[in-house]
PDB file of C-alpha atoms in Angstrom:
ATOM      1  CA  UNK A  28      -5.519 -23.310 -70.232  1.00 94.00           C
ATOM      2  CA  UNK A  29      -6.384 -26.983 -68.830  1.00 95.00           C
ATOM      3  CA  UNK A  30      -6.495 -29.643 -72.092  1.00 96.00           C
ATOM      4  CA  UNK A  31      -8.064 -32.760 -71.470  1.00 95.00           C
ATOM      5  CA  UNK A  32      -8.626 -35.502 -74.468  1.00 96.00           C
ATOM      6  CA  UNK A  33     -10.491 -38.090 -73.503  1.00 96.00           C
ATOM      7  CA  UNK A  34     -11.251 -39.612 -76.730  1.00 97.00           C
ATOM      8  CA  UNK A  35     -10.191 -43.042 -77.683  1.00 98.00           C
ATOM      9  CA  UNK A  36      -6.696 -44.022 -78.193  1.00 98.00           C
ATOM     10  CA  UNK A  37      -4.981 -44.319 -82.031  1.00 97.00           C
ATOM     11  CA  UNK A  38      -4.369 -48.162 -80.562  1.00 97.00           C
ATOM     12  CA  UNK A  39      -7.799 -48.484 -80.024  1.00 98.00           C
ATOM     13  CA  UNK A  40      -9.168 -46.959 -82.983  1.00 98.00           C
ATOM     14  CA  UNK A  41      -6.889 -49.216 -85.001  1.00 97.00           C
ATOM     15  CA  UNK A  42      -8.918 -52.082 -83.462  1.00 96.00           C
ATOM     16  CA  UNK A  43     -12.302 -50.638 -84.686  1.00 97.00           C
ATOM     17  CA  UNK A  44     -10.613 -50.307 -88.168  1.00 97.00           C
ATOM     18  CA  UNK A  45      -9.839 -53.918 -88.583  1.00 95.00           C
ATOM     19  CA  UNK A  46     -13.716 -54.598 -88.275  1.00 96.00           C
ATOM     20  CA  UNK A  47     -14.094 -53.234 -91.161  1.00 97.00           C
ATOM     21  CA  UNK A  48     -15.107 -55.539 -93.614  1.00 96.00           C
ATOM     22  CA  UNK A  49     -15.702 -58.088 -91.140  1.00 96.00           C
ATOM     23  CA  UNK A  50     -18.846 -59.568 -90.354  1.00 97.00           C
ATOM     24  CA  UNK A  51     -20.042 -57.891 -87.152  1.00 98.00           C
ATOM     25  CA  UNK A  52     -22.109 -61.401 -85.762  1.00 98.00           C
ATOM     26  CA  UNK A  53     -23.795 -60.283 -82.513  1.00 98.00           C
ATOM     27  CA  UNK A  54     -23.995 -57.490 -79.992  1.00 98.00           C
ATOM     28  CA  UNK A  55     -24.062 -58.771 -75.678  1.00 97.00           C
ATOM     29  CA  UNK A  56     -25.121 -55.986 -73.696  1.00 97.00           C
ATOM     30  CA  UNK A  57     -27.335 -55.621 -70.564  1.00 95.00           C
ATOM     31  CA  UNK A  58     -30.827 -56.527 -71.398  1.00 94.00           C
ATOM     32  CA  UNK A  59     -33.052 -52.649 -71.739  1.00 93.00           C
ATOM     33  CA  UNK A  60     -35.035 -51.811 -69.442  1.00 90.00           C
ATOM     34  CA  UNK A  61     -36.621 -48.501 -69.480  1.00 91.00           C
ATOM     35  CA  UNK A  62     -33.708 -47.425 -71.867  1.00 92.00           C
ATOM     36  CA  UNK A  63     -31.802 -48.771 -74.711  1.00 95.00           C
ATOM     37  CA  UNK A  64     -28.468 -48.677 -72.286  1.00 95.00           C
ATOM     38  CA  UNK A  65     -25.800 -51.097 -71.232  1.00 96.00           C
ATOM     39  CA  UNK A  66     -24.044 -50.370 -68.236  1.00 96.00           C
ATOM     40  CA  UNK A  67     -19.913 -50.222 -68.217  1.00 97.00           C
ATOM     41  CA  UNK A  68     -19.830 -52.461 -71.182  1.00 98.00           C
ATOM     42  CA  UNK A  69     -21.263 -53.652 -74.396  1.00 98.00           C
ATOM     43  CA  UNK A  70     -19.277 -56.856 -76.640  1.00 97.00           C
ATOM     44  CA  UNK A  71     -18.972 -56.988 -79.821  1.00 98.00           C
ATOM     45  CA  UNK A  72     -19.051 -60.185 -81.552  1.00 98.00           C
ATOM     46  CA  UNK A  73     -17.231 -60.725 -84.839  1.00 96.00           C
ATOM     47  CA  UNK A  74     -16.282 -63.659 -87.416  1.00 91.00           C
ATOM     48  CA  UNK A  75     -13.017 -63.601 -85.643  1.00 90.00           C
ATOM     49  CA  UNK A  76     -12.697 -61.916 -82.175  1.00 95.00           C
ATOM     50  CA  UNK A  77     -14.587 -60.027 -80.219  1.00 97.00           C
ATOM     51  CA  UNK A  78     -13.962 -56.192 -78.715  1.00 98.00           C
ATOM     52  CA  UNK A  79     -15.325 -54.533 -75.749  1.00 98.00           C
ATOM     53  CA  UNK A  80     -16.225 -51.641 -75.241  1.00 98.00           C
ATOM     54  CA  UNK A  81     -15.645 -50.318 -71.893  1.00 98.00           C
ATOM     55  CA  UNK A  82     -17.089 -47.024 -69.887  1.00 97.00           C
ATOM     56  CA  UNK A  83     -15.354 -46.755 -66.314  1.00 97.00           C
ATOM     57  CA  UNK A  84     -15.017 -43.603 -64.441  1.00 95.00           C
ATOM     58  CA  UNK A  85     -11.982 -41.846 -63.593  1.00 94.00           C
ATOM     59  CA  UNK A  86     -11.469 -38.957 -61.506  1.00 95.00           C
ATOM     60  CA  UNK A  87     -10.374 -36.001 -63.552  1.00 92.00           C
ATOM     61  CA  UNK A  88     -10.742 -32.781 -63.480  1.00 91.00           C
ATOM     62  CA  UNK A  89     -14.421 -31.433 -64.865  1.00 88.00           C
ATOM     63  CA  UNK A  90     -14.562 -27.556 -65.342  1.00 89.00           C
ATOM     64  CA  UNK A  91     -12.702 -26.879 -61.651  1.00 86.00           C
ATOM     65  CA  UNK A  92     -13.715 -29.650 -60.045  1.00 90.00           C
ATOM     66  CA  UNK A  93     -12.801 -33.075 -59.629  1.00 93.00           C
ATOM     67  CA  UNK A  94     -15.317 -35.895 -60.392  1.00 93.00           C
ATOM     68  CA  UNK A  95     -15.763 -38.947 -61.612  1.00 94.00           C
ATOM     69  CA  UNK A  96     -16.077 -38.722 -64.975  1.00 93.00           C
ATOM     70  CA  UNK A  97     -16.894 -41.848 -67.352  1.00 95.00           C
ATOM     71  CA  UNK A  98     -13.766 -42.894 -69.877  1.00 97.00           C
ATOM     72  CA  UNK A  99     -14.270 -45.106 -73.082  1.00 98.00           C
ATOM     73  CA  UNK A 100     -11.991 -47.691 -74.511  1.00 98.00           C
ATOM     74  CA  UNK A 101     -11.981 -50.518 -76.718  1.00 98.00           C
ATOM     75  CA  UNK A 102     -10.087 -53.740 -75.652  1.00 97.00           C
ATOM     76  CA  UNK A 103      -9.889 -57.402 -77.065  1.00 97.00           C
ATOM     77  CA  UNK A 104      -9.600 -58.033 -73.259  1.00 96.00           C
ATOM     78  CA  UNK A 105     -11.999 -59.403 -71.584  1.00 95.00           C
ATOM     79  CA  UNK A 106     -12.421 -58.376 -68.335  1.00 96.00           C
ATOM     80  CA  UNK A 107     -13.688 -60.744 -65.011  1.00 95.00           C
ATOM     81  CA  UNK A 108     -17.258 -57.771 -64.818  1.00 92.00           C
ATOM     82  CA  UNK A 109     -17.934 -59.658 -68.344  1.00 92.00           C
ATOM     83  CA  UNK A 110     -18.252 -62.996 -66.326  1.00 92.00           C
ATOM     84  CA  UNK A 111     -20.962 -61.253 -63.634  1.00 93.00           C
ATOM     85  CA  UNK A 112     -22.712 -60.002 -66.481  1.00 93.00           C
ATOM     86  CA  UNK A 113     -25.971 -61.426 -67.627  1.00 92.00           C
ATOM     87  CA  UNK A 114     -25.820 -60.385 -70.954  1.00 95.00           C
ATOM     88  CA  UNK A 115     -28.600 -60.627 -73.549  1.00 94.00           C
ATOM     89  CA  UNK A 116     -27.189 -61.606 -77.425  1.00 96.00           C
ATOM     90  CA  UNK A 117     -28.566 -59.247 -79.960  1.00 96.00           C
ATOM     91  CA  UNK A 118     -27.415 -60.898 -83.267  1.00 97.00           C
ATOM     92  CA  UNK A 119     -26.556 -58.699 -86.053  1.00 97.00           C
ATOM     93  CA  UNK A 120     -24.921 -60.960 -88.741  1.00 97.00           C
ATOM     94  CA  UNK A 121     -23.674 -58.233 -91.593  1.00 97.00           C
ATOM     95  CA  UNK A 122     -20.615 -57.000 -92.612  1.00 97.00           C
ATOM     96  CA  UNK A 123     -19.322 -53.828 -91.259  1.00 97.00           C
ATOM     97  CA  UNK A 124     -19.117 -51.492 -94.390  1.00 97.00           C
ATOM     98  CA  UNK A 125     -17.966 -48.504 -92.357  1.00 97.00           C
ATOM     99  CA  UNK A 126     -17.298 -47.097 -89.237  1.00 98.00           C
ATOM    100  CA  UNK A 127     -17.517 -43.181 -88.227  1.00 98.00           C
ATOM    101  CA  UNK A 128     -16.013 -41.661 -84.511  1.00 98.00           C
ATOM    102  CA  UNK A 129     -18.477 -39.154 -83.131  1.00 97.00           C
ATOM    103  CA  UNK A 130     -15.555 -36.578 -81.953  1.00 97.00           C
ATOM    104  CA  UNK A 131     -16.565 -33.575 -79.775  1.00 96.00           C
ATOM    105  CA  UNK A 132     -14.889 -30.633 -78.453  1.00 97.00           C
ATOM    106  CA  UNK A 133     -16.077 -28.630 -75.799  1.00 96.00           C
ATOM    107  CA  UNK A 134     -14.021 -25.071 -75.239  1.00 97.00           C
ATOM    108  CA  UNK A 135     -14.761 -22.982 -72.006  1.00 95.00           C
ATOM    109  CA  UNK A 136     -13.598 -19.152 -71.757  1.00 96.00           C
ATOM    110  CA  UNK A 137     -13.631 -17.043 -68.614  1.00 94.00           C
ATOM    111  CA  UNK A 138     -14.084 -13.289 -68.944  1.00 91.00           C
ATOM    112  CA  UNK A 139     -12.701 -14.005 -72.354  1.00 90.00           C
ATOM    113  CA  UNK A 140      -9.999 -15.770 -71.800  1.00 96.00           C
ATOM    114  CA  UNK A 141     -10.068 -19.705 -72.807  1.00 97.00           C
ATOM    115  CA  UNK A 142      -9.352 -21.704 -70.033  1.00 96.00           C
ATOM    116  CA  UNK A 143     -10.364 -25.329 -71.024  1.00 96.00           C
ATOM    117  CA  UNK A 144     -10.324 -27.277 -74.439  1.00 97.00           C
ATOM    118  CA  UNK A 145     -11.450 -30.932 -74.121  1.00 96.00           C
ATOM    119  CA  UNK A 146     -11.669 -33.685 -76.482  1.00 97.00           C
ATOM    120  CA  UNK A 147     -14.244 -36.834 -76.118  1.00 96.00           C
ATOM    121  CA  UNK A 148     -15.478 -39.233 -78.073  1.00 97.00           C
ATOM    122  CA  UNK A 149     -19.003 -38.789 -78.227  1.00 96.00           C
ATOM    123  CA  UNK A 150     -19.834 -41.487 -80.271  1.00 97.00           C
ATOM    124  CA  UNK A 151     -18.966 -44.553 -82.486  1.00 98.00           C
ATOM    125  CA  UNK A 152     -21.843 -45.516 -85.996  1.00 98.00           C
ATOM    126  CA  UNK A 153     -21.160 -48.712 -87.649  1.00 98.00           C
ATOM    127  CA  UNK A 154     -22.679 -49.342 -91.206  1.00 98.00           C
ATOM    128  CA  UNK A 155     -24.392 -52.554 -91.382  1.00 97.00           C
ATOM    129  CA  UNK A 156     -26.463 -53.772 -94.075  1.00 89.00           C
ATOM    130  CA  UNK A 157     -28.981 -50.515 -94.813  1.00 93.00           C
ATOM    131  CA  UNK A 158     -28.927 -49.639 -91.184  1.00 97.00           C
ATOM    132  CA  UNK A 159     -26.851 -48.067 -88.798  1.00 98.00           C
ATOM    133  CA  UNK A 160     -25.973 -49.554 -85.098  1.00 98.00           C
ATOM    134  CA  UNK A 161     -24.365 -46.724 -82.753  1.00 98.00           C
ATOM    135  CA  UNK A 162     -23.097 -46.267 -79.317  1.00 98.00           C
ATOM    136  CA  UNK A 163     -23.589 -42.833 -77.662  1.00 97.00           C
ATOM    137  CA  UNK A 164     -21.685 -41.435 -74.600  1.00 95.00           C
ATOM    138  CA  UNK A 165     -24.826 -39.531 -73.610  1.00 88.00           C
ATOM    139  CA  UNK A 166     -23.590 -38.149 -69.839  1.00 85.00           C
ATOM    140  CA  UNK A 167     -20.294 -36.951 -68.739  1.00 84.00           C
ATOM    141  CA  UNK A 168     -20.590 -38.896 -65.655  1.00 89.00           C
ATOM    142  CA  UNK A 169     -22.636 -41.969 -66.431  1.00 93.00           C
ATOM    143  CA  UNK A 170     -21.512 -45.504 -67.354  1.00 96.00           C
ATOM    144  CA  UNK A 171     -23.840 -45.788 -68.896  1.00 96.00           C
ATOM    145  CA  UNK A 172     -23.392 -46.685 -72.886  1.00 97.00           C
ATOM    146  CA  UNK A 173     -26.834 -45.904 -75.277  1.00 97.00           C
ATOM    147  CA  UNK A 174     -27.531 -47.955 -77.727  1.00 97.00           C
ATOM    148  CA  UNK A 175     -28.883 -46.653 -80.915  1.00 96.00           C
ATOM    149  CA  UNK A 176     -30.114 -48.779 -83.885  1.00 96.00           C
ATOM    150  CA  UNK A 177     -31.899 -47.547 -87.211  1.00 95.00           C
ATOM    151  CA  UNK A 178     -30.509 -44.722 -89.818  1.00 96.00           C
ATOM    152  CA  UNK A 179     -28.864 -40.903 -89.587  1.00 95.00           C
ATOM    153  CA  UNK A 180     -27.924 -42.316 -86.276  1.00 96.00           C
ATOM    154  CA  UNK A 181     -26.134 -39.112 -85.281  1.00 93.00           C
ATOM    155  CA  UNK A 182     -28.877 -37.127 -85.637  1.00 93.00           C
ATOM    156  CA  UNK A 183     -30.332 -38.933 -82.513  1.00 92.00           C
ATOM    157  CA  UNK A 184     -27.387 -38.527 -80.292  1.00 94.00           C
ATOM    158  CA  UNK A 185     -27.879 -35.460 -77.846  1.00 91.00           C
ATOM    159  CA  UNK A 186     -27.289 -32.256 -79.013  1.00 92.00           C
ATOM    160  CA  UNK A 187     -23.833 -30.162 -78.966  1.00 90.00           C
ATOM    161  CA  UNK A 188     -25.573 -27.528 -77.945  1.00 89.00           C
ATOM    162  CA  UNK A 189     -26.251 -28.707 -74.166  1.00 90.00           C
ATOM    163  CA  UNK A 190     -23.298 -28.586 -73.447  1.00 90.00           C
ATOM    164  CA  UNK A 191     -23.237 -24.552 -73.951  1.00 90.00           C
ATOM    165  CA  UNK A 192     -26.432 -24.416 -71.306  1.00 88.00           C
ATOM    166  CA  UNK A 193     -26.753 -23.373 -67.929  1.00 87.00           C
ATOM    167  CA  UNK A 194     -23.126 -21.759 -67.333  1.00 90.00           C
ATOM    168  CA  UNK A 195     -22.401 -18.533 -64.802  1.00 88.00           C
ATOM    169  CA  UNK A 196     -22.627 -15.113 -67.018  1.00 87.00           C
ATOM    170  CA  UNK A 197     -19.077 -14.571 -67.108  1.00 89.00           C
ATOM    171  CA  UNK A 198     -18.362 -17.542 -68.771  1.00 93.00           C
ATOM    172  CA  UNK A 199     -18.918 -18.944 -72.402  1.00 94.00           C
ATOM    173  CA  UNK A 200     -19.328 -22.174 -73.978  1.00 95.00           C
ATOM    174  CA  UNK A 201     -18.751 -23.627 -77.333  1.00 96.00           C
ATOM    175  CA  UNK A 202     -19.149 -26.903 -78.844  1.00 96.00           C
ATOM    176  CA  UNK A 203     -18.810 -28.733 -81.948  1.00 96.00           C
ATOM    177  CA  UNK A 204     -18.555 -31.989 -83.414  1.00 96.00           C
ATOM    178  CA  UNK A 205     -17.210 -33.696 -86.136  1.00 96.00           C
ATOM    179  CA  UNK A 206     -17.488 -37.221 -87.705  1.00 97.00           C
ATOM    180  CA  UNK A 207     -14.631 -39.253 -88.474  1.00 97.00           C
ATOM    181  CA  UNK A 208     -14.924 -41.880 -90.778  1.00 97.00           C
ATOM    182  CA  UNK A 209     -12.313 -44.649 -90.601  1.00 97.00           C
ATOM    183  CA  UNK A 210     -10.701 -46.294 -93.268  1.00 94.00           C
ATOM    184  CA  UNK A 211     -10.045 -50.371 -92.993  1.00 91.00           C
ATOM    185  CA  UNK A 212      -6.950 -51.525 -92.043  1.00 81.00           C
ATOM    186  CA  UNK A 213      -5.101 -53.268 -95.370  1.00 69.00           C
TER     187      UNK A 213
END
């Protein structure tokens, strides 16, 4: 059985922790288009730093194949694409009351027997104010980062379920997810 865990790392999660209770001042992200997306990056703007996060592709291994398949992270680096970026500000200015990790894991079995189990971040919901701001990793493959603002946030991210579509009669597909919420950092 393959295992691949692509969520983020316990480094990088520490970072979004420390925003907690920090006042989250403004989002930079491509300016939308036809969808609320930013491609490969979107800033984020606090009383004190600010954190990227970052959706590059890698080549990994996807079900058999390889492909390039889109990572996250979260970095107080800022990268030279930032520079060639022209960014639009979205300001924001409330404190971050919470934080919750979108966490998914996708299981594949072959004539019964499992043969993958792989873990990705799905998505990341900040608490702000009365309203919710969250990024979604909508498309295995896709830099692409969606931008969700308004409340029950999670409720709007695609389903678990489509993952389970659309796979040869001899094998099965599960999915679930589970939300993570993470505690401030004393």
């Amino acid at each position: 059985m393959k295992i691949i865990d692509i969520r983020l790392k316990q480094s990088e999660v520490d970072m979004l922790c420390s925003m907690i209770g920090k006042k989250l001042i403004a989002l930079r992200h491509d300016e939308f288009q036809f969808t609320p997306t930013s491609s490969q990056v979107v800033e984020m703007v606090t009383e004190n730093a600010s954190y990227y996060l970052y959706s590059f592709t890698e080549c990994l291994d996807y079900y058999g194949t390889k492909e390039d398949v889109a990572v996250w992270s979260i970095s107080d680096d800022k990268l030279p694409i930032i520079d060639k970026k022209a960014f639009i500000k979205t300001p924001v200015n409330e404190v971050v009351k919470g934080i919750t990790l979108i966490q998914e894991n996708q299981r594949l079995f072959e004539n019964g027997k499992q043969t993958y189990d792989v873990w990705v971040t799905r998505g990341i919901i900040f608490e702000v104010g009365d309203r919710q701001i969250a990024f979604e990793k909508d498309v295995w493959f896709s830099e692409e980062i969606v931008v969700h603002r308004g409340y029950e946030l999670s409720k709007q991210f695609s389903p678990a379920g489509d993952f389970c579509e659309h796979w040869d009669s001899s094998v099965r597909a599960e999915c679930s997810r589970e939300e993570v919420d993470l505690k401030p950092i004393d």
